[in-house]
Amino acid sequence: MMQVSVVGLGKLGACMAACIASKGFSVIGVDVNPVTLRRIQSGEAPVVEPGLAELMAKTKDHLTGMDDYSQAVLQSSVTFIVVPTPSEEGGGFSLRYVKQAAREIGRALRKKNSYHLVVLTSTVLPGSSAYGVIPLLEQESGKRCGEEFGFCYGPEFIALGSVIRDFLNPDFVLIGQFDQRSGEVLESFYRCVCENKPPVSRLGLINAELAKISVNTYVTMKITFANMIAALCEQLPGGDIDAVTSALGLDSRIGPRYLKGALGYGGPCFPRDNLALAFLARQVGMRATLAEATDTYNRTMADSLVKRIASLLPAGATVAVLGLSYKPETCVVEESQALYLAQRLASAGVPTIVYDPLAMENARQVLGRTVKYADSLEQCVREANALVLATPDKEFARLGNGALQVRSGQMVFDAWRMLRGQYENNADTPYFALGIASPGQNMPQHLEDLWSESLQRAV
Ligand SMILES: NC(=O)c1ccc[n+]([C@@H]2O[C@H](COP(=O)([O-])OP(=O)(O)OC[C@H]3O[C@@H](n4cnc5c(N)ncnc54)[C@H](O)[C@@H]3O)[C@@H](O)[C@H]2O)c1
């Protein structure tokens, strides 16, 4: 069985290493963080991700951690680079860590006398492989790419919270290949690892690099489109985003996924990939106006909801923000709309109490003393006059299934329409949902005038 090394054992790399090991490969993990290495060595998960701890425990004998690139490269035939590519001012991705890793891998390749495949998994912009990473590997190894070693760009389309399932069951595998041989080695590797026989798309390096960020830019555009329609629904009497998207999603050109109409997108990938595409466009003398508009609109989401809440809230009322992470079942708060919402409420002077099942500590680092932190969902609900469901965490379904009571008169703002079935049209609970017109919403007067005027004209 092929031996594999994975450089960078963070949120993606640790899961990849464990998944690859679970398929019987011997995996050597390399990281610069000693705490991460200690965890790997003792068979523990270095990051929080559902299923990872169990997989690490199961694959303990197939997975080792070290900080020695040479040994890792010499003892394996494929090396994946999964180090951070942080966003830079202006939207591009820094290759700083990728280059550090490539330099070390190149030096190790110099000592090797058999073929080795280097796979760059970190998200990069078009041209990074051909003009940044491969020349460095060649320089440090003294070898030619395509002869003594091969190179692929092999990005992953995973979501935090389902990294293991997504890695093992991808919609498709995207491979940017330097040459046929490199692509073939990587394709046959993925065929052993993936559980769902996914289609494999093998492209040149530039096109694969562009395809990777295009996927996320497209998805964010679709999410934002639904959010825009949801905002329109709120302005029209009887407007209901769920009704509209249930029809829209039936059109095979559109499809139902990512068409929710709720709070905007967030997290460590979507916002930055979108901005990176816009950055790329500017570098080649054009404007990716669609990507820019998506980002601009997305950044208004928290403010719009705060405005709506503030217009309905009695003065001095305390608001509970339920959910702080950028999506359920993760502790990550990077670019989280829920966190932005809490931040905006607090800075608008609204007394705010917050609760999240996993993200309290991370949220505390950002929100500091501007809000109150509840120890439990119960406490958060008890101490507030109004509740905002900011993430669709399944724990909050307790508010709708009788496990936890909403007090009579307590307002509910439901950004994900989780409790619609329970509270809509409930006389005891003033219920407002994102994407649904408020009860009693009137047709804007000028629009009513416009239609009646045209009726007169028609008559
Ligand atoms: N996390 C995601 O959801 C996701 C999804 C798709 C793509 N990606 C991409 O994958 C890459 C990694 O992301 P992540 O979320 O796993 O990052 P992360 O910050 O969670 O982990 C990166 C790891 O790399 C290690 N590292 C840094 N420099 C190193 C070096 N020179 N040598 C060895 N190890 C080094 C760090 O110690 C850390 O353990 C990024 O380019 C990211 O854009 C991430």
Short mmCIF file of C-alpha atoms and ligand atoms in Angstrom, two decimals:
data_model
loop_
_atom_site.label_atom_id
_atom_site.label_comp_id
_atom_site.label_asym_id
_atom_site.label_seq_id
_atom_site.Cartn_x
_atom_site.Cartn_y
_atom_site.Cartn_z
CA MET A 1 0.00 0.00 0.00
CA MET A 2 1.19 3.51 -0.89
CA GLN A 3 2.64 5.65 1.90
CA VAL A 4 1.33 9.18 2.13
CA SER A 5 2.49 12.31 3.94
CA VAL A 6 0.26 15.25 4.85
CA VAL A 7 1.89 18.59 5.67
CA GLY A 8 -0.37 20.79 7.82
CA LEU A 9 -2.66 19.01 10.28
CA GLY A 10 -5.30 21.64 10.91
CA LYS A 11 -9.04 21.65 10.29
CA LEU A 12 -8.68 20.09 6.84
CA GLY A 13 -5.30 18.33 7.01
CA ALA A 14 -5.96 16.38 10.21
CA CYS A 15 -9.23 15.05 8.80
CA MET A 16 -7.58 14.17 5.50
CA ALA A 17 -4.76 12.33 7.29
CA ALA A 18 -7.22 10.32 9.40
CA CYS A 19 -9.48 9.53 6.42
CA ILE A 20 -6.55 8.40 4.28
CA ALA A 21 -5.23 6.26 7.15
CA SER A 22 -8.71 4.74 7.58
CA LYS A 23 -8.40 3.38 4.05
CA GLY A 24 -5.30 1.39 5.02
CA PHE A 25 -2.59 3.80 3.84
CA SER A 26 0.32 4.54 6.18
CA VAL A 27 0.17 8.26 6.79
CA ILE A 28 2.89 10.55 8.12
CA GLY A 29 1.59 13.88 9.31
CA VAL A 30 3.90 16.88 9.47
CA ASP A 31 3.14 20.07 11.36
CA VAL A 32 5.06 22.94 12.91
CA ASN A 33 2.83 23.03 15.97
CA PRO A 34 4.18 20.78 18.76
CA VAL A 35 0.78 20.54 20.47
CA THR A 36 -0.77 19.24 17.24
CA LEU A 37 2.00 16.69 16.89
CA ARG A 38 1.64 15.49 20.47
CA ARG A 39 -2.08 14.95 19.93
CA ILE A 40 -1.51 13.06 16.69
CA GLN A 41 1.14 10.90 18.34
CA SER A 42 -1.23 9.94 21.11
CA GLY A 43 -4.06 9.21 18.70
CA GLU A 44 -6.11 12.28 19.67
CA ALA A 45 -7.81 14.79 17.40
CA PRO A 46 -5.84 18.06 17.14
CA VAL A 47 -8.95 20.02 16.07
CA VAL A 48 -12.68 19.85 16.84
CA GLU A 49 -14.55 18.12 14.02
CA PRO A 50 -17.42 15.62 14.28
CA GLY A 51 -16.17 12.03 13.95
CA LEU A 52 -12.48 12.97 13.96
CA ALA A 53 -11.67 11.79 17.50
CA GLU A 54 -13.20 8.37 16.79
CA LEU A 55 -11.40 8.07 13.46
CA MET A 56 -8.08 9.10 15.01
CA ALA A 57 -8.45 6.49 17.74
CA LYS A 58 -9.27 3.84 15.14
CA THR A 59 -6.40 4.73 12.80
CA LYS A 60 -3.77 5.27 15.50
CA ASP A 61 -1.49 2.54 14.15
CA HIS A 62 -1.54 3.92 10.60
CA LEU A 63 -0.92 7.57 11.42
CA THR A 64 2.23 9.12 12.85
CA GLY A 65 3.11 12.75 13.43
CA MET A 66 6.52 14.38 13.11
CA ASP A 67 8.20 17.71 12.34
CA ASP A 68 10.82 16.17 10.06
CA TYR A 69 9.95 16.87 6.41
CA SER A 70 12.87 14.79 5.15
CA GLN A 71 11.76 11.61 6.82
CA ALA A 72 8.16 12.24 5.81
CA VAL A 73 9.05 12.71 2.15
CA LEU A 74 11.59 9.89 2.04
CA GLN A 75 9.16 7.45 3.63
CA SER A 76 6.17 8.30 1.42
CA SER A 77 5.46 8.58 -2.28
CA VAL A 78 2.81 11.33 -2.19
CA THR A 79 2.87 14.52 -0.10
CA PHE A 80 -0.21 16.70 0.37
CA ILE A 81 0.36 20.34 1.36
CA VAL A 82 -2.57 21.53 3.50
CA VAL A 83 -1.15 24.60 5.23
CA PRO A 84 -2.98 27.93 5.61
CA THR A 85 -3.15 30.44 2.77
CA PRO A 86 -4.37 33.47 4.75
CA SER A 87 -6.21 36.25 2.98
CA GLU A 88 -4.24 39.41 2.42
CA GLU A 89 -5.43 42.97 2.31
CA GLY A 90 -7.01 43.38 -1.10
CA GLY A 91 -8.35 39.82 -1.14
CA GLY A 92 -5.46 37.69 -2.47
CA PHE A 93 -4.12 34.61 -0.68
CA SER A 94 -0.69 34.59 0.91
CA LEU A 95 1.63 31.80 -0.26
CA ARG A 96 3.91 32.34 2.76
CA TYR A 97 3.21 28.99 4.46
CA VAL A 98 2.88 27.07 1.21
CA LYS A 99 6.33 28.29 0.20
CA GLN A 100 7.81 27.37 3.58
CA ALA A 101 6.43 23.86 3.15
CA ALA A 102 7.47 23.62 -0.51
CA ARG A 103 11.01 24.68 0.33
CA GLU A 104 11.31 21.91 2.92
CA ILE A 105 9.72 19.33 0.66
CA GLY A 106 12.05 20.38 -2.18
CA ARG A 107 15.09 19.93 0.04
CA ALA A 108 13.89 16.47 1.01
CA LEU A 109 13.28 15.58 -2.64
CA ARG A 110 16.93 16.31 -3.35
CA LYS A 111 17.83 13.27 -1.22
CA LYS A 112 15.27 11.00 -2.82
CA ASN A 113 15.96 8.69 -5.74
CA SER A 114 12.45 7.56 -6.61
CA TYR A 115 9.43 9.36 -8.10
CA HIS A 116 7.40 11.47 -5.68
CA LEU A 117 4.12 13.31 -6.21
CA VAL A 118 3.54 16.67 -4.51
CA VAL A 119 -0.13 17.69 -4.20
CA LEU A 120 -1.08 21.23 -3.22
CA THR A 121 -4.44 21.08 -1.44
CA SER A 122 -4.42 24.56 0.13
CA THR A 123 -6.66 27.00 -1.71
CA VAL A 124 -4.60 29.22 -4.02
CA LEU A 125 -5.21 31.65 -6.87
CA PRO A 126 -4.52 30.81 -10.53
CA GLY A 127 -0.84 30.84 -11.37
CA SER A 128 0.32 30.06 -7.83
CA SER A 129 1.30 26.47 -8.66
CA ALA A 130 3.09 27.15 -11.94
CA TYR A 131 4.77 30.41 -11.00
CA GLY A 132 5.15 30.09 -7.21
CA VAL A 133 5.32 26.51 -5.96
CA ILE A 134 6.76 24.37 -8.77
CA PRO A 135 9.78 26.65 -9.42
CA LEU A 136 10.56 26.53 -5.68
CA LEU A 137 10.33 22.73 -5.60
CA GLU A 138 12.63 22.56 -8.63
CA GLN A 139 15.09 25.04 -7.17
CA GLU A 140 15.33 23.32 -3.78
CA SER A 141 15.37 19.77 -5.12
CA GLY A 142 17.63 20.40 -8.10
CA LYS A 143 15.17 18.23 -10.07
CA ARG A 144 12.70 18.87 -12.88
CA CYS A 145 8.96 18.64 -12.32
CA GLY A 146 7.49 16.00 -14.61
CA GLU A 147 10.69 13.96 -14.54
CA GLU A 148 11.80 12.98 -11.05
CA PHE A 149 8.77 14.33 -9.24
CA GLY A 150 5.22 15.17 -10.20
CA PHE A 151 2.83 17.91 -9.13
CA CYS A 152 -0.94 18.35 -8.85
CA TYR A 153 -3.28 20.96 -7.44
CA GLY A 154 -5.81 18.89 -5.49
CA PRO A 155 -8.27 21.18 -3.66
CA GLU A 156 -11.05 19.87 -1.43
CA PHE A 157 -14.69 20.97 -1.31
CA ILE A 158 -15.43 20.25 2.31
CA ALA A 159 -17.55 22.05 4.86
CA LEU A 160 -16.57 22.28 8.50
CA GLY A 161 -18.81 19.99 10.53
CA SER A 162 -18.91 17.41 7.74
CA VAL A 163 -15.26 17.33 6.65
CA ILE A 164 -14.91 13.56 6.98
CA ARG A 165 -18.08 12.73 5.08
CA ASP A 166 -17.35 15.36 2.41
CA PHE A 167 -13.76 14.20 1.93
CA LEU A 168 -14.75 10.56 1.57
CA ASN A 169 -17.87 11.29 -0.52
CA PRO A 170 -17.22 14.32 -2.69
CA ASP A 171 -19.59 15.47 -5.47
CA PHE A 172 -16.54 15.37 -7.72
CA VAL A 173 -12.77 15.26 -7.51
CA LEU A 174 -10.94 18.21 -9.03
CA ILE A 175 -7.37 17.62 -10.15
CA GLY A 176 -5.08 20.20 -11.66
CA GLN A 177 -2.28 18.18 -13.20
CA PHE A 178 1.19 19.31 -14.21
CA ASP A 179 1.34 16.33 -16.58
CA GLN A 180 -0.50 13.07 -17.33
CA ARG A 181 1.57 10.96 -14.98
CA SER A 182 0.96 13.24 -11.99
CA GLY A 183 -2.78 13.28 -12.70
CA GLU A 184 -2.94 9.52 -13.06
CA VAL A 185 -1.20 8.87 -9.73
CA LEU A 186 -3.54 11.25 -7.92
CA GLU A 187 -6.67 9.97 -9.65
CA SER A 188 -5.88 6.37 -8.74
CA PHE A 189 -5.21 7.49 -5.15
CA TYR A 190 -8.62 9.19 -4.91
CA ARG A 191 -10.27 6.11 -6.43
CA CYS A 192 -8.95 4.09 -3.46
CA VAL A 193 -9.95 6.65 -0.86
CA CYS A 194 -13.36 7.98 -1.96
CA GLU A 195 -16.31 5.84 -0.99
CA ASN A 196 -18.79 7.06 -3.59
CA LYS A 197 -16.99 6.65 -6.96
CA PRO A 198 -17.15 10.39 -7.74
CA PRO A 199 -16.56 11.80 -11.21
CA VAL A 200 -13.00 13.05 -11.58
CA SER A 201 -12.27 16.27 -13.43
CA ARG A 202 -8.65 16.48 -14.56
CA LEU A 203 -7.65 19.89 -15.84
CA GLY A 204 -4.53 21.95 -16.30
CA LEU A 205 -3.24 23.77 -13.23
CA ILE A 206 -4.64 27.21 -14.02
CA ASN A 207 -8.13 25.97 -14.84
CA ALA A 208 -8.30 23.82 -11.72
CA GLU A 209 -7.15 26.74 -9.57
CA LEU A 210 -9.84 28.92 -11.13
CA ALA A 211 -12.52 26.20 -10.84
CA LYS A 212 -11.89 25.84 -7.11
CA ILE A 213 -12.59 29.49 -6.23
CA SER A 214 -15.35 29.70 -8.86
CA VAL A 215 -17.34 26.99 -7.07
CA ASN A 216 -17.46 28.94 -3.82
CA THR A 217 -18.11 32.23 -5.60
CA TYR A 218 -21.06 30.67 -7.42
CA VAL A 219 -22.51 29.18 -4.24
CA THR A 220 -22.24 32.48 -2.36
CA MET A 221 -23.97 34.20 -5.27
CA LYS A 222 -26.82 31.69 -5.08
CA ILE A 223 -27.14 32.06 -1.31
CA THR A 224 -27.20 35.84 -1.67
CA PHE A 225 -29.76 35.69 -4.44
CA ALA A 226 -32.16 33.83 -2.14
CA ASN A 227 -31.40 36.31 0.65
CA MET A 228 -32.30 39.20 -1.65
CA ILE A 229 -35.62 37.55 -2.55
CA ALA A 230 -36.24 36.95 1.18
CA ALA A 231 -35.78 40.67 1.84
CA LEU A 232 -38.31 41.44 -0.91
CA CYS A 233 -40.78 39.00 0.66
CA GLU A 234 -40.63 40.96 3.92
CA GLN A 235 -41.81 44.08 2.10
CA LEU A 236 -44.85 42.50 0.46
CA PRO A 237 -48.04 41.54 2.32
CA GLY A 238 -48.17 37.75 2.52
CA GLY A 239 -44.58 37.50 1.24
CA ASP A 240 -43.08 34.14 2.14
CA ILE A 241 -39.59 33.11 1.06
CA ASP A 242 -40.27 29.41 1.70
CA ALA A 243 -43.16 29.51 -0.73
CA VAL A 244 -41.09 31.30 -3.37
CA THR A 245 -38.02 29.06 -3.10
CA SER A 246 -40.12 25.90 -3.06
CA ALA A 247 -41.16 26.87 -6.58
CA LEU A 248 -37.78 28.24 -7.70
CA GLY A 249 -35.97 25.10 -6.60
CA LEU A 250 -38.12 22.97 -8.88
CA ASP A 251 -36.60 24.60 -11.94
CA SER A 252 -33.83 22.27 -13.01
CA ARG A 253 -31.69 25.23 -14.03
CA ILE A 254 -31.78 26.47 -10.42
CA GLY A 255 -32.25 23.50 -8.04
CA PRO A 256 -33.17 23.70 -4.36
CA ARG A 257 -29.76 23.69 -2.64
CA TYR A 258 -28.38 26.86 -1.03
CA LEU A 259 -31.66 28.57 -1.76
CA LYS A 260 -32.82 29.09 1.81
CA GLY A 261 -33.16 32.82 2.18
CA ALA A 262 -31.85 33.52 5.68
CA LEU A 263 -28.90 35.24 7.34
CA GLY A 264 -25.91 35.57 5.03
CA TYR A 265 -23.01 33.21 4.56
CA GLY A 266 -19.83 33.25 6.66
CA GLY A 267 -17.00 31.05 7.82
CA PRO A 268 -13.39 30.63 6.82
CA CYS A 269 -13.91 29.90 3.08
CA PHE A 270 -16.97 31.45 1.41
CA PRO A 271 -16.35 35.15 2.08
CA ARG A 272 -12.65 35.00 1.32
CA ASP A 273 -12.88 32.91 -1.83
CA ASN A 274 -15.39 35.37 -3.20
CA LEU A 275 -13.12 38.32 -2.43
CA ALA A 276 -10.16 36.45 -3.91
CA LEU A 277 -11.96 36.03 -7.22
CA ALA A 278 -12.68 39.75 -7.26
CA PHE A 279 -9.01 40.40 -6.46
CA LEU A 280 -7.92 38.10 -9.30
CA ALA A 281 -10.18 39.96 -11.74
CA ARG A 282 -8.66 43.30 -10.76
CA GLN A 283 -5.16 41.90 -11.31
CA VAL A 284 -6.04 41.15 -14.93
CA GLY A 285 -7.62 44.56 -15.50
CA MET A 286 -11.29 43.66 -15.13
CA ARG A 287 -13.95 43.79 -12.40
CA ALA A 288 -15.78 40.73 -11.10
CA THR A 289 -18.82 42.89 -10.32
CA LEU A 290 -21.02 39.89 -9.56
CA ALA A 291 -18.63 38.63 -6.87
CA GLU A 292 -18.25 42.15 -5.47
CA ALA A 293 -22.01 42.70 -5.31
CA THR A 294 -22.46 39.37 -3.55
CA ASP A 295 -19.95 40.34 -0.91
CA THR A 296 -21.38 43.84 -0.48
CA TYR A 297 -24.92 42.52 -0.06
CA ASN A 298 -23.80 39.81 2.33
CA ARG A 299 -22.18 42.39 4.57
CA THR A 300 -25.53 44.19 5.02
CA MET A 301 -27.35 41.13 6.36
CA ALA A 302 -26.73 41.58 10.10
CA ASP A 303 -27.53 45.30 9.95
CA SER A 304 -30.82 44.68 8.14
CA LEU A 305 -31.96 42.20 10.75
CA VAL A 306 -30.89 44.48 13.61
CA LYS A 307 -32.91 47.29 12.01
CA ARG A 308 -35.99 45.10 11.80
CA ILE A 309 -35.56 43.85 15.37
CA ALA A 310 -34.98 47.38 16.70
CA SER A 311 -38.13 48.64 15.00
CA LEU A 312 -40.26 46.03 16.79
CA LEU A 313 -38.56 45.85 20.19
CA PRO A 314 -39.90 47.71 23.25
CA ALA A 315 -37.29 50.11 24.71
CA GLY A 316 -34.88 48.52 27.18
CA ALA A 317 -35.79 44.97 26.19
CA THR A 318 -33.04 42.38 26.48
CA VAL A 319 -32.38 40.32 23.37
CA ALA A 320 -31.05 36.77 23.46
CA VAL A 321 -28.92 35.80 20.46
CA LEU A 322 -29.13 32.03 20.11
CA GLY A 323 -26.21 30.76 18.04
CA LEU A 324 -22.89 32.51 17.49
CA SER A 325 -20.86 30.25 15.21
CA TYR A 326 -20.97 30.71 11.46
CA LYS A 327 -23.12 27.60 11.23
CA PRO A 328 -24.33 24.86 13.61
CA GLU A 329 -22.07 22.18 15.05
CA THR A 330 -18.85 24.12 14.86
CA CYS A 331 -17.05 26.40 17.28
CA VAL A 332 -15.75 28.58 14.43
CA VAL A 333 -16.93 32.20 14.55
CA GLU A 334 -14.88 33.57 11.66
CA GLU A 335 -17.08 35.90 9.58
CA SER A 336 -20.11 34.58 11.45
CA GLN A 337 -23.33 36.47 10.71
CA ALA A 338 -24.70 35.42 14.09
CA LEU A 339 -21.69 36.95 15.82
CA TYR A 340 -22.01 40.12 13.71
CA LEU A 341 -25.65 40.29 14.76
CA ALA A 342 -24.75 40.14 18.47
CA GLN A 343 -22.03 42.72 17.88
CA ARG A 344 -24.39 45.13 16.07
CA LEU A 345 -27.15 44.73 18.67
CA ALA A 346 -24.73 45.47 21.48
CA SER A 347 -23.27 48.48 19.72
CA ALA A 348 -26.80 49.80 19.06
CA GLY A 349 -27.21 49.85 22.85
CA VAL A 350 -29.55 46.84 23.03
CA PRO A 351 -28.89 44.74 26.18
CA THR A 352 -27.78 41.43 24.69
CA ILE A 353 -27.29 37.97 26.14
CA VAL A 354 -25.80 35.21 24.02
CA TYR A 355 -25.64 31.44 23.90
CA ASP A 356 -24.07 28.87 21.58
CA PRO A 357 -23.58 25.16 22.30
CA LEU A 358 -19.94 25.15 21.05
CA ALA A 359 -18.71 28.63 20.21
CA MET A 360 -18.91 30.53 23.53
CA GLU A 361 -15.17 30.74 24.10
CA ASN A 362 -14.37 31.87 20.57
CA ALA A 363 -17.20 34.39 20.65
CA ARG A 364 -15.96 35.76 23.97
CA GLN A 365 -12.62 36.59 22.32
CA VAL A 366 -14.43 38.88 19.89
CA LEU A 367 -17.40 40.21 21.86
CA GLY A 368 -15.54 40.72 25.14
CA ARG A 369 -17.65 42.48 27.75
CA THR A 370 -20.17 44.00 25.35
CA VAL A 371 -22.69 41.19 25.90
CA LYS A 372 -23.71 38.83 28.68
CA TYR A 373 -22.91 35.13 28.29
CA ALA A 374 -25.46 32.52 29.30
CA ASP A 375 -24.37 29.13 30.62
CA SER A 376 -27.26 27.35 29.00
CA LEU A 377 -30.05 27.78 26.50
CA GLU A 378 -32.45 27.81 29.45
CA GLN A 379 -30.68 30.75 31.12
CA CYS A 380 -30.46 32.67 27.86
CA VAL A 381 -34.17 32.27 27.19
CA ARG A 382 -35.12 33.04 30.79
CA GLU A 383 -33.22 36.33 30.94
CA ALA A 384 -34.43 37.82 27.66
CA ASN A 385 -37.53 39.63 26.45
CA ALA A 386 -36.88 38.66 22.86
CA LEU A 387 -35.14 35.71 21.27
CA VAL A 388 -33.24 35.74 17.98
CA LEU A 389 -32.51 32.35 16.45
CA ALA A 390 -29.35 33.27 14.60
CA THR A 391 -28.19 29.78 13.58
CA PRO A 392 -30.37 26.74 12.80
CA ASP A 393 -28.80 24.70 15.60
CA LYS A 394 -30.84 21.63 16.40
CA GLU A 395 -30.68 22.44 20.13
CA PHE A 396 -32.96 25.40 19.47
CA ALA A 397 -35.67 23.06 18.22
CA ARG A 398 -36.31 22.43 21.94
CA LEU A 399 -38.10 25.77 21.92
CA GLY A 400 -40.60 24.34 19.53
CA ASN A 401 -41.11 20.79 20.73
CA GLY A 402 -42.25 21.57 24.25
CA ALA A 403 -38.89 20.74 25.88
CA LEU A 404 -38.33 24.44 26.61
CA GLN A 405 -41.09 27.02 26.88
CA VAL A 406 -41.16 30.44 25.29
CA ARG A 407 -42.91 32.72 27.79
CA SER A 408 -46.17 34.31 26.86
CA GLY A 409 -45.40 37.69 25.24
CA GLN A 410 -41.73 36.86 24.64
CA MET A 411 -40.83 37.91 21.09
CA VAL A 412 -39.22 35.45 18.70
CA PHE A 413 -37.15 36.53 15.67
CA ASP A 414 -36.44 33.44 13.69
CA ALA A 415 -33.71 33.94 11.07
CA TRP A 416 -33.99 30.33 9.85
CA ARG A 417 -37.74 29.77 10.31
CA MET A 418 -37.06 26.83 12.59
CA LEU A 419 -40.06 27.46 14.83
CA ARG A 420 -42.49 28.56 12.17
CA GLY A 421 -44.81 25.64 12.65
CA GLN A 422 -45.11 26.30 16.39
CA TYR A 423 -45.34 30.08 16.72
CA GLU A 424 -46.64 31.59 13.51
CA ASN A 425 -50.19 32.78 14.20
CA ASN A 426 -49.79 31.98 17.91
CA ALA A 427 -51.59 34.72 19.81
CA ASP A 428 -49.26 34.43 22.85
CA THR A 429 -45.97 34.76 20.97
CA PRO A 430 -45.15 37.73 18.75
CA TYR A 431 -43.31 35.81 16.04
CA PHE A 432 -41.24 37.36 13.23
CA ALA A 433 -39.32 35.34 10.70
CA LEU A 434 -36.68 36.45 8.25
CA GLY A 435 -38.11 36.30 4.75
CA ILE A 436 -41.73 36.40 5.91
CA ALA A 437 -43.78 39.59 5.87
CA SER A 438 -44.72 40.75 9.36
CA PRO A 439 -48.35 40.18 10.32
CA GLY A 440 -50.28 43.22 9.18
CA GLN A 441 -47.65 44.22 6.63
CA ASN A 442 -49.21 46.62 4.14
CA MET A 443 -48.44 46.94 0.48
CA PRO A 444 -46.09 49.94 0.18
CA GLN A 445 -48.38 52.85 -0.74
CA HIS A 446 -46.55 53.93 -3.89
CA LEU A 447 -46.65 50.37 -5.21
CA GLU A 448 -50.37 50.14 -4.47
CA ASP A 449 -50.84 53.49 -6.25
CA LEU A 450 -48.81 52.27 -9.18
CA TRP A 451 -51.00 49.23 -9.69
CA SER A 452 -54.26 51.04 -9.21
CA GLU A 453 -53.11 53.80 -11.57
CA SER A 454 -52.28 51.31 -14.28
CA LEU A 455 -55.68 49.73 -13.67
CA GLN A 456 -57.32 53.12 -14.29
CA ARG A 457 -55.27 53.49 -17.45
CA ALA A 458 -56.34 50.05 -18.59
CA VAL A 459 -59.99 50.93 -17.95
N1 LIG B 1 -11.07 24.52 6.67
C1 LIG B 1 -11.81 24.48 5.59
O1 LIG B 1 -13.05 24.47 5.67
C2 LIG B 1 -11.17 24.43 4.23
C3 LIG B 1 -11.94 24.02 3.13
C4 LIG B 1 -11.35 23.97 1.86
C5 LIG B 1 -10.04 24.41 1.72
N2 LIG B 1 -9.33 24.81 2.81
C6 LIG B 1 -7.96 25.27 2.60
O2 LIG B 1 -7.05 24.38 3.22
C7 LIG B 1 -5.92 25.08 3.72
C8 LIG B 1 -5.74 24.74 5.18
O3 LIG B 1 -6.87 25.18 5.87
P1 LIG B 1 -7.20 24.73 7.37
O4 LIG B 1 -8.55 25.27 7.66
O5 LIG B 1 -6.94 23.29 7.56
O6 LIG B 1 -6.09 25.57 8.17
P2 LIG B 1 -5.70 25.46 9.71
O7 LIG B 1 -5.20 26.80 10.09
O8 LIG B 1 -6.82 24.85 10.48
O9 LIG B 1 -4.49 24.40 9.74
C9 LIG B 1 -3.29 24.60 9.11
C10 LIG B 1 -2.21 23.72 9.80
O10 LIG B 1 -0.98 23.91 9.08
C11 LIG B 1 0.08 24.02 10.03
N3 LIG B 1 1.21 24.70 9.38
C12 LIG B 1 1.38 26.02 9.11
N4 LIG B 1 2.53 26.22 8.45
C13 LIG B 1 3.10 25.01 8.30
C14 LIG B 1 4.29 24.55 7.69
N5 LIG B 1 5.13 25.40 7.08
N6 LIG B 1 4.56 23.24 7.73
C15 LIG B 1 3.74 22.36 8.36
N7 LIG B 1 2.59 22.73 8.92
C16 LIG B 1 2.28 24.03 8.90
C17 LIG B 1 -0.54 24.74 11.20
O11 LIG B 1 0.21 24.52 12.38
C18 LIG B 1 -1.94 24.11 11.24
O12 LIG B 1 -1.95 22.94 12.04
C19 LIG B 1 -6.19 26.57 3.43
O13 LIG B 1 -5.59 26.94 2.22
C20 LIG B 1 -7.69 26.61 3.27
O14 LIG B 1 -8.12 27.66 2.44
C21 LIG B 1 -9.86 24.83 4.06
#
